Every structure is written in structure tokens, then in C-alpha cells.
N, CA and C of each residue as an Amber inpcrd file, in Angstrom:
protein
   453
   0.8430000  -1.1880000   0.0000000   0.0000000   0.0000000   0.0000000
   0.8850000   1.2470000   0.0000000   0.7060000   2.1120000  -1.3620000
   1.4580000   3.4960000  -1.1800000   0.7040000   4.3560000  -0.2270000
   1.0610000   5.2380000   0.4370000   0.8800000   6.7430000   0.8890000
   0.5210000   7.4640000  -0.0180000  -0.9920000   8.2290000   0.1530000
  -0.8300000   9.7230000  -0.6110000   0.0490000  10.9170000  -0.2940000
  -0.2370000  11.3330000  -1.4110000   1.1690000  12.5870000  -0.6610000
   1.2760000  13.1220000   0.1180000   2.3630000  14.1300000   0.1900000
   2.4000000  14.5570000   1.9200000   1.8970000  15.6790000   1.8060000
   1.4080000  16.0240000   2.9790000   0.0690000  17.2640000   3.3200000
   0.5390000  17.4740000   4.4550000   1.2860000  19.0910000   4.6640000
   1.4470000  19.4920000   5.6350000   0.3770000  20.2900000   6.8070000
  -0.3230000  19.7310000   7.6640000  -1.4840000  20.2410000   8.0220000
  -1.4990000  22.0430000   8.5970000  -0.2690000  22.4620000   8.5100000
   0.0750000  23.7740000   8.9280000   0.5920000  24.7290000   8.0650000
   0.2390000  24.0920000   6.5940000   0.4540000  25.0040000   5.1370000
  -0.3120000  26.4730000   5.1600000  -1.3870000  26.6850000   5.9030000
  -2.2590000  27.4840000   5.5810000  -1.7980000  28.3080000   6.5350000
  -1.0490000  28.1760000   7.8900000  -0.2720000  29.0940000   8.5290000
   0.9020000  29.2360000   8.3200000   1.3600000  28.8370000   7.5280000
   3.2050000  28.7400000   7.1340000   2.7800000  30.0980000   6.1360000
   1.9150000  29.9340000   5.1190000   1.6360000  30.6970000   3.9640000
   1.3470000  31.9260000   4.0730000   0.0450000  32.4980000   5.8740000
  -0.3920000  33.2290000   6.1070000   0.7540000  33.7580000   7.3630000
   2.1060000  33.3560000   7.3750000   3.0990000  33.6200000   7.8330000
   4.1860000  34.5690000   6.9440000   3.8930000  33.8080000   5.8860000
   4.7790000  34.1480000   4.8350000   4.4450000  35.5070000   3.9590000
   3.0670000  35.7430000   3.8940000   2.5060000  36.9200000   3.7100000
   2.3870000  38.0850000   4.4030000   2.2770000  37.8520000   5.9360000
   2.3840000  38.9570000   6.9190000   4.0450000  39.0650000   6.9280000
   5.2420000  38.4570000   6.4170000   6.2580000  38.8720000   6.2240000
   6.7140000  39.8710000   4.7480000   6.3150000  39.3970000   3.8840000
   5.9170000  40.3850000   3.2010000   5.9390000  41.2720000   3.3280000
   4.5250000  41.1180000   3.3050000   3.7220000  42.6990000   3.8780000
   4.8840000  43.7500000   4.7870000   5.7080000  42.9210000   6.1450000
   6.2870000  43.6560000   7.2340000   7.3910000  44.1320000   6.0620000
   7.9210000  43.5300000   5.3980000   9.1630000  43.7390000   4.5070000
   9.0830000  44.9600000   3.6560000   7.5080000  45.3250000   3.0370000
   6.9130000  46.5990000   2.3050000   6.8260000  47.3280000   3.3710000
   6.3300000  47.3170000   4.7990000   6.5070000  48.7080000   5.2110000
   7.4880000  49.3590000   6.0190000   8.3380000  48.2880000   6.0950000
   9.6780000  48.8590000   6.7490000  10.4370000  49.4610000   5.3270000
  10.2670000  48.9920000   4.0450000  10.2200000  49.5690000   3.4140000
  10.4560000  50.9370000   3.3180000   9.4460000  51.4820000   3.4670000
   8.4320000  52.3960000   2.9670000   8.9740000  53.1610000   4.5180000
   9.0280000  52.5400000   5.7690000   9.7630000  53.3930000   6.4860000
  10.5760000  53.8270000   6.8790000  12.2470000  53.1410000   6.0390000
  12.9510000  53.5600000   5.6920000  13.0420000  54.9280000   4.8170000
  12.4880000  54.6180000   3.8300000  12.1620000  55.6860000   3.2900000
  11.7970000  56.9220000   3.5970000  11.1390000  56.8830000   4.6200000
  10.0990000  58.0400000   5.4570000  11.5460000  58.4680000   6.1160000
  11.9210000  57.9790000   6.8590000  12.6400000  58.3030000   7.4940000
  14.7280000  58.9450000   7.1110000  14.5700000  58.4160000   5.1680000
  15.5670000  59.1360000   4.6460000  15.1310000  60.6420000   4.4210000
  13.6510000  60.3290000   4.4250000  13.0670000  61.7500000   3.4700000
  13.4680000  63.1820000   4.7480000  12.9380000  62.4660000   6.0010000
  13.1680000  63.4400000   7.3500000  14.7090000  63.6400000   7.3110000
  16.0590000  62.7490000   7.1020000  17.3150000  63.2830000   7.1240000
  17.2330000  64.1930000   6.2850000  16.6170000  63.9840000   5.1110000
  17.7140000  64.7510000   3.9710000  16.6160000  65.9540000   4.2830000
  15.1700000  66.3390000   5.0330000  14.7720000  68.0000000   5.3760000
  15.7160000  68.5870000   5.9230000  16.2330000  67.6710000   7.6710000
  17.1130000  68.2020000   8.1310000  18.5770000  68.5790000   7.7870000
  19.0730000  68.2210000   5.9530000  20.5160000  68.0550000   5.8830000
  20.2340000  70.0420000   4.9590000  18.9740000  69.9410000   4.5890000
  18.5420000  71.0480000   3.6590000  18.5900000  72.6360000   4.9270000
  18.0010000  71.8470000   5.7290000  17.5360000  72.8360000   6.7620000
  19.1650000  73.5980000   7.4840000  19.9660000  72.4280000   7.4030000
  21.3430000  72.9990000   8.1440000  22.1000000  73.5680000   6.6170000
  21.9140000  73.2010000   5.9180000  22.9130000  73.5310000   4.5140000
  22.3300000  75.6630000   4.3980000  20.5730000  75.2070000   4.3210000
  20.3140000  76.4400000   4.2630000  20.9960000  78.0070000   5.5960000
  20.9640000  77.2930000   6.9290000  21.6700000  77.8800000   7.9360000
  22.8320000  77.8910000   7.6590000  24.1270000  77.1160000   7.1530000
  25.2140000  77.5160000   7.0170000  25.3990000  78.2440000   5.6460000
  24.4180000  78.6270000   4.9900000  25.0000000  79.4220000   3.6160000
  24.6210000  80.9840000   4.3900000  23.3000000  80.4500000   5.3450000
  22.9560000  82.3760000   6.2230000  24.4370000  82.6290000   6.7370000
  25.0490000  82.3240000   7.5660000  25.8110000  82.4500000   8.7070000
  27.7490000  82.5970000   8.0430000  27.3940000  81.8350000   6.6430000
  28.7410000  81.8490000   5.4930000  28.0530000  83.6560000   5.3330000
  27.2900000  83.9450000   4.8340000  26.9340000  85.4280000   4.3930000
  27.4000000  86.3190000   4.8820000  26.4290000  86.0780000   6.3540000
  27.0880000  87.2680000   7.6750000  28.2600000  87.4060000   7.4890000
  29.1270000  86.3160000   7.7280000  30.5030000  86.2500000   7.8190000
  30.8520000  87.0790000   6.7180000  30.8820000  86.8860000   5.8330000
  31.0610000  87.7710000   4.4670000  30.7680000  89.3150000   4.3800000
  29.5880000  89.4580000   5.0250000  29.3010000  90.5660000   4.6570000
  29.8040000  91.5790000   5.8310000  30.1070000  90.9590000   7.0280000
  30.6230000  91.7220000   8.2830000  31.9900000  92.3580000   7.9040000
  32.3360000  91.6900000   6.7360000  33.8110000  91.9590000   6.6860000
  33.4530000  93.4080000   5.7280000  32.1840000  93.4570000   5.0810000
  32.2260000  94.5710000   3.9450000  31.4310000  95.1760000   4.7890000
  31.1590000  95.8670000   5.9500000  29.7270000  96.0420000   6.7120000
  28.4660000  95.8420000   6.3880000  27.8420000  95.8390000   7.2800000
  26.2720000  95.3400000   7.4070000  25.3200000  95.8700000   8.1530000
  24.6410000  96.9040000   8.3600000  23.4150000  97.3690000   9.2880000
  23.0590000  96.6420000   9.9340000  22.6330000  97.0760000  11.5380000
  22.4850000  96.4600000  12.6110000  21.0560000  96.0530000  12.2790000
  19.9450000  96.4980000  11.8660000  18.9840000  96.2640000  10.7590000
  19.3150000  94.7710000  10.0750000  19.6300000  94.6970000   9.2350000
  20.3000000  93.5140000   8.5830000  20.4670000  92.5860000   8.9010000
  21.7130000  92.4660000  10.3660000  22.0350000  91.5160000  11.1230000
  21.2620000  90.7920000  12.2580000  20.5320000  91.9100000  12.3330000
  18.8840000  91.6270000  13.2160000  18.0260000  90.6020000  12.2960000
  17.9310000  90.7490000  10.8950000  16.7610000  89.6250000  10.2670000
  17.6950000  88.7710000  10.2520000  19.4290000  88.8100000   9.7030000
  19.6080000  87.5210000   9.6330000  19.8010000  86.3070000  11.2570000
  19.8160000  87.0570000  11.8360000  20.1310000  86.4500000  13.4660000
  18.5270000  85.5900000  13.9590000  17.4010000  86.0900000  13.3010000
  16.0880000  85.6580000  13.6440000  15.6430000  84.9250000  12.4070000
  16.3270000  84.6560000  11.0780000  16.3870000  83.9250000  10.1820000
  17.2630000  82.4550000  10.8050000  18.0910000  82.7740000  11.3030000
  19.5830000  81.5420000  11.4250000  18.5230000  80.7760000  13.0150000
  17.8350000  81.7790000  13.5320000  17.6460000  81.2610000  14.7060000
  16.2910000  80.6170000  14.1330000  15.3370000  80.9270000  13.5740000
  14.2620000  80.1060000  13.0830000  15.0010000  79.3750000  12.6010000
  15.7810000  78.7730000  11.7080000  16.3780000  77.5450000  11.0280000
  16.5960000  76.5650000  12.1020000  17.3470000  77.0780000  12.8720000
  17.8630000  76.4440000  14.4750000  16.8070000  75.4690000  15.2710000
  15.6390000  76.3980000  14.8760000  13.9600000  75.5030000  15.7540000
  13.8080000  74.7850000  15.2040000  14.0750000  74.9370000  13.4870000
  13.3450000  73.9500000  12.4680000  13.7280000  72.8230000  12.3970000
  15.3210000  72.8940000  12.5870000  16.1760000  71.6370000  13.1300000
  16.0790000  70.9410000  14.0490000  15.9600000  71.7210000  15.0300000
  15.3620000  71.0620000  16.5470000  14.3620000  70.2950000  16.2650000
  12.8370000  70.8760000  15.4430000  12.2150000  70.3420000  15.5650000
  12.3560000  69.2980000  14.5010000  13.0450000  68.9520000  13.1820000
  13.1990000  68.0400000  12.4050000  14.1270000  66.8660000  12.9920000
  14.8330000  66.9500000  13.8360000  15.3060000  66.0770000  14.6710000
  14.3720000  65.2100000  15.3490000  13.3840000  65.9570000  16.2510000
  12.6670000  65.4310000  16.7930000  11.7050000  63.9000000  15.4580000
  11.3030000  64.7170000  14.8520000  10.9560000  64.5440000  13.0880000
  11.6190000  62.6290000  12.5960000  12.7770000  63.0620000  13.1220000
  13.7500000  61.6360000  12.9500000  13.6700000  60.7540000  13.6910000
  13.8370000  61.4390000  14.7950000  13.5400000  60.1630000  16.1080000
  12.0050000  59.3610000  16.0750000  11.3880000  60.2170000  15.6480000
  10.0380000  59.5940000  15.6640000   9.8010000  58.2820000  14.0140000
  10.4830000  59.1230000  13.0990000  10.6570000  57.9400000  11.8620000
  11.7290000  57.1170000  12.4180000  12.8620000  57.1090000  13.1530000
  13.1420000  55.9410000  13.7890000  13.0980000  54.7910000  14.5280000
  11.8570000  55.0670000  15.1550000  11.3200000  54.6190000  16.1900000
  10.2910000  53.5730000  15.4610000   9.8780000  54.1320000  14.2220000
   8.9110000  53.5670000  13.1450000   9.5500000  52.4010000  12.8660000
  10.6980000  52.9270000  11.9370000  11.2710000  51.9480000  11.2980000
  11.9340000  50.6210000  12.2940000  12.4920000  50.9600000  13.4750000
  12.7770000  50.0760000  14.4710000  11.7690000  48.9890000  14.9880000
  10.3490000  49.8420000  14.7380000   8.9690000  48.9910000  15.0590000
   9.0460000  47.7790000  14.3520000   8.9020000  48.3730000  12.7200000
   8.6730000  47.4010000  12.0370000   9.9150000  46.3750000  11.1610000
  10.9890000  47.2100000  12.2520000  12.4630000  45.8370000  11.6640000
  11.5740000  44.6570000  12.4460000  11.6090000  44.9840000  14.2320000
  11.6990000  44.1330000  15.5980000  10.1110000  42.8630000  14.7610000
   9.1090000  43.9300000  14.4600000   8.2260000  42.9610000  13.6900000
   8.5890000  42.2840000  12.8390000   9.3580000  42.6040000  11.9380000
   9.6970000  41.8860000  10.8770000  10.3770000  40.7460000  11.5870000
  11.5620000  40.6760000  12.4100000  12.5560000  39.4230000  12.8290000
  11.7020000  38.6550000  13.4300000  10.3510000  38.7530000  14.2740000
   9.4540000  38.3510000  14.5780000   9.2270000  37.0320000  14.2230000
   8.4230000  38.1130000  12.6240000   7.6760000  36.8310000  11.6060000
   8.5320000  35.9650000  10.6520000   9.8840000  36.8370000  10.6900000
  11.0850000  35.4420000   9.8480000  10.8290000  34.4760000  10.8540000
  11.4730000  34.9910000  12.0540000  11.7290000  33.7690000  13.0510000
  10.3470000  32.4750000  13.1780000   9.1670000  33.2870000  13.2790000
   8.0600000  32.3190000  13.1840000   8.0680000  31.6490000  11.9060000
   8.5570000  32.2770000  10.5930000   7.9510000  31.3930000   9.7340000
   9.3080000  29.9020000  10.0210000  10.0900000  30.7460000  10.0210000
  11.4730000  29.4660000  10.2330000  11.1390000  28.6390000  11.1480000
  10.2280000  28.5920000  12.4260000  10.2270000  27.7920000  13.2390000
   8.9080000  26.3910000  12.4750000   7.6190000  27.3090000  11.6790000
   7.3360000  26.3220000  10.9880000   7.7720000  25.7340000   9.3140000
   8.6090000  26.0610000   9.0290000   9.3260000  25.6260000   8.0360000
  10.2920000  24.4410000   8.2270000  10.7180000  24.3610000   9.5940000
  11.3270000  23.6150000  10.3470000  10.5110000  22.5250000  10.5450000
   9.2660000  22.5440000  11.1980000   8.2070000  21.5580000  11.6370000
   7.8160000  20.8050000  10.1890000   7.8980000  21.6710000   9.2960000
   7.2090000  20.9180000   8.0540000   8.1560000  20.3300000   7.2950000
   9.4670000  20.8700000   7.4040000  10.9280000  19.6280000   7.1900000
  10.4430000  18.4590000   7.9150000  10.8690000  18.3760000   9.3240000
  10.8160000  17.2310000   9.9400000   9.5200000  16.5670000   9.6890000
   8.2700000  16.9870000   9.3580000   6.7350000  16.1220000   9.1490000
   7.0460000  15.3010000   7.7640000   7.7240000  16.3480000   7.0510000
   8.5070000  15.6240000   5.8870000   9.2620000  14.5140000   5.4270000
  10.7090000  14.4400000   6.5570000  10.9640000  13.3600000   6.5450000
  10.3130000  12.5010000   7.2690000   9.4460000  12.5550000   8.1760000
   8.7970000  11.3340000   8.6800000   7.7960000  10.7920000   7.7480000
   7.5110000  11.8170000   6.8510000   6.4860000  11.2170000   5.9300000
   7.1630000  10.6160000   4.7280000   8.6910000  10.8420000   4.5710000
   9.3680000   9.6810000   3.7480000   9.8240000   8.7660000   4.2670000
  10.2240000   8.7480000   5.7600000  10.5150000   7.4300000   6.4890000
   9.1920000   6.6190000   6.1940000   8.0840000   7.0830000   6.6330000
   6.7490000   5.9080000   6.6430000   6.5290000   5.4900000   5.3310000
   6.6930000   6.5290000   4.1520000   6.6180000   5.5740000   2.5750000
   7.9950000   4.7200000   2.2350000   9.0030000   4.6890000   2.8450000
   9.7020000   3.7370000   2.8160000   9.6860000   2.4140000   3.4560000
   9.2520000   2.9810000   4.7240000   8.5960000   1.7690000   5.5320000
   7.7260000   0.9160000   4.6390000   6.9560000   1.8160000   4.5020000
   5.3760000   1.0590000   3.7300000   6.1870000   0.1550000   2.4230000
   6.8630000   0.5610000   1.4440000   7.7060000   0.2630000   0.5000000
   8.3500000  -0.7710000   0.9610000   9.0610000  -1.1650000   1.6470000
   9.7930000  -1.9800000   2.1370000   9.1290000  -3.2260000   2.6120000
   7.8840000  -3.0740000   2.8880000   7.1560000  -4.0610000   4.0660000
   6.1350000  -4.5130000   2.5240000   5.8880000  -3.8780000   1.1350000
   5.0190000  -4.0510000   0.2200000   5.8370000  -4.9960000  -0.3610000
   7.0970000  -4.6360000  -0.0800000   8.5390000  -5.7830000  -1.2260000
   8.8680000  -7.0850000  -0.7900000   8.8760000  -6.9160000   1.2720000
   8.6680000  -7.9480000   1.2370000   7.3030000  -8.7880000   1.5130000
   6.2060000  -8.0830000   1.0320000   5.2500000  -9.1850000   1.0130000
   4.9230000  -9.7570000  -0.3470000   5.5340000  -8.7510000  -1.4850000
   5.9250000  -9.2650000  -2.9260000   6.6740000 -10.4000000  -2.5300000
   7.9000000 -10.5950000  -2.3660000   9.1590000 -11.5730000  -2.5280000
   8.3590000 -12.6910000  -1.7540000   8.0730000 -12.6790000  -0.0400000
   6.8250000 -13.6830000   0.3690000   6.2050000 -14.1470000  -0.6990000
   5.3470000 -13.7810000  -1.2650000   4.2640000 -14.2590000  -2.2410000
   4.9830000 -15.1230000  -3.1350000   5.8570000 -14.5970000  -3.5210000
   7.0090000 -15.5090000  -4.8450000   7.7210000 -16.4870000  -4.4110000
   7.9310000 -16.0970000  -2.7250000   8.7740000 -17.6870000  -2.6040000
   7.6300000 -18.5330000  -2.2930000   6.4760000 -18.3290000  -1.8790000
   5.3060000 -19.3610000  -1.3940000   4.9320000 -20.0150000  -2.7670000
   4.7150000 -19.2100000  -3.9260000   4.2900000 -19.3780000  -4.7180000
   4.9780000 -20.5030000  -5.6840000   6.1760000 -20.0710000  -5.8340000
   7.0670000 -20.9270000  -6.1580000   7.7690000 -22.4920000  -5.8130000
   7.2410000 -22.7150000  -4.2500000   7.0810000 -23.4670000  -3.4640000
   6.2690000 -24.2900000  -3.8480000   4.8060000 -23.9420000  -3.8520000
   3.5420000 -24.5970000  -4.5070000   3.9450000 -25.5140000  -5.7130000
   4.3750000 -25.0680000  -6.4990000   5.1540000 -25.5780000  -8.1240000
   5.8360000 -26.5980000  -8.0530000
């Protein structure tokens, strides 16, 4: 007697494992991303403050009205908040993306633990068709020596 094939009874959670990894893989993704987009405000935000503060410098040397140095000092210093607050900006897309690494290693690790289970159900389910195989051959060869006997 052969075995039908092998049917892993935990396919339908291995699969619906394998999809919520996915899925985690698109939005860490995507929050990587989020979270390059927040560096590179803050790399704009300091580039724009050091071209103010390159100016001053420049222009102190040719003079500059106390007028002048007044907008740029409350220009350089709004940039200063904007940073502050685009920092903040980062930590919070970091915190994202950290979410959904820690999720992600999660659902590898789960799917690996049943990928594992369905190896080993595996080979036991080729040990038993060998068994079965083995025990069919010798009740073939039985039959042939009885048979032959008879004769």
C-alpha cells in the first residue's frame, strides 16, 4: 500500500506567515524611506543655515546694518527651531522603522520555526513511505517464494 502525498497540516499558517512577512518587509520599506526623506529636510535645513551664517561672515567683513544683522540672526535662529524640531521629526521615523524591523525578525523567526516543523513532518512522511515500500517488497518476494514453493 502506497501513501498519498504529503500534506502538511500547517500550510495554511506557514503561507499566512509568509505573507504577513511580506507585507512587514513593504513597510519597513516604505519606512525607511520616510525616514531618509526626514534626514535629507534636516541636511537642507542645516545647509540652508550655514549658507545664512557663510553670508554674515562675508558681509561683516564689507559692513552690514544692525537692521540687517537683526533679520539675519532671527532667520539663522528660526532655522535652528526647524532643526530642533526636524530632529525630533527623525527620532520619531526611527522609532517607526525600528517597530517594524523588531516585527519583521518576529515573523522570519516564526515562519522558520514552521518551516522547520514541516521539514521534519517531511521526513517522517518519507521514512513511513519507505517503511510502507519496504514491508510491500517484502510481502511481494513472500508471495514468490510461497508461490514458487507450490510448483
Amino acid at each position: 500500500m502506497i501513501m498519498g502525498k504529503f500534506v502538511f497540516k500547517m500550510q495554511t499558517l506557514l503561507n499566512l506567515k509568509i505573507q504577513l512577512e511580506n507585507g512587514l518587509k513593504n513597510e519597513l520599506g516604505r519606512a525607511v524611506q520616510e525616514l531618509e526623506r526626514q534626514k535629507d529636510i534636516l541636511n537642507k535645513i542645516n545647509n540652508e543655515m550655514n549658507e545664512y551664517i557663510d553670508s554674515i561672515n562675508s558681509k561683516s567683513w564689507e559692513g552690514i546694518s544692525v537692521g540687517e544683522l537683526r533679520e539675519y540672526n532671527t532667520y539663522i535662529s528660526y532655522l535652528s527651531d526647524r532643526a530642533k524640531l526636524q530632529k525630533e521629526n527623525i527620532k520619531k521615523a526611527q522609532l517607526v522603522v525600528d517597530k517594524y524591523r523588531d516585527k519583521l525578525i518576529r515573523a522570519m523567526q516564526e515562519r522558520k520555526v514552521l518551516e522547520k516543523l514541516r521539514e521534519k513532518k517531511y521526513e517522517e512522511y518519507m521514512k513511513e513511505q519507505l517503511k510502507e515500500e519496504q514491508k510491500l517488497n517484502d510481502e511481494i518476494v513472500s508471495f514468490n517464494i510461497s508461490n514458487s514453493q507450490e510448483q
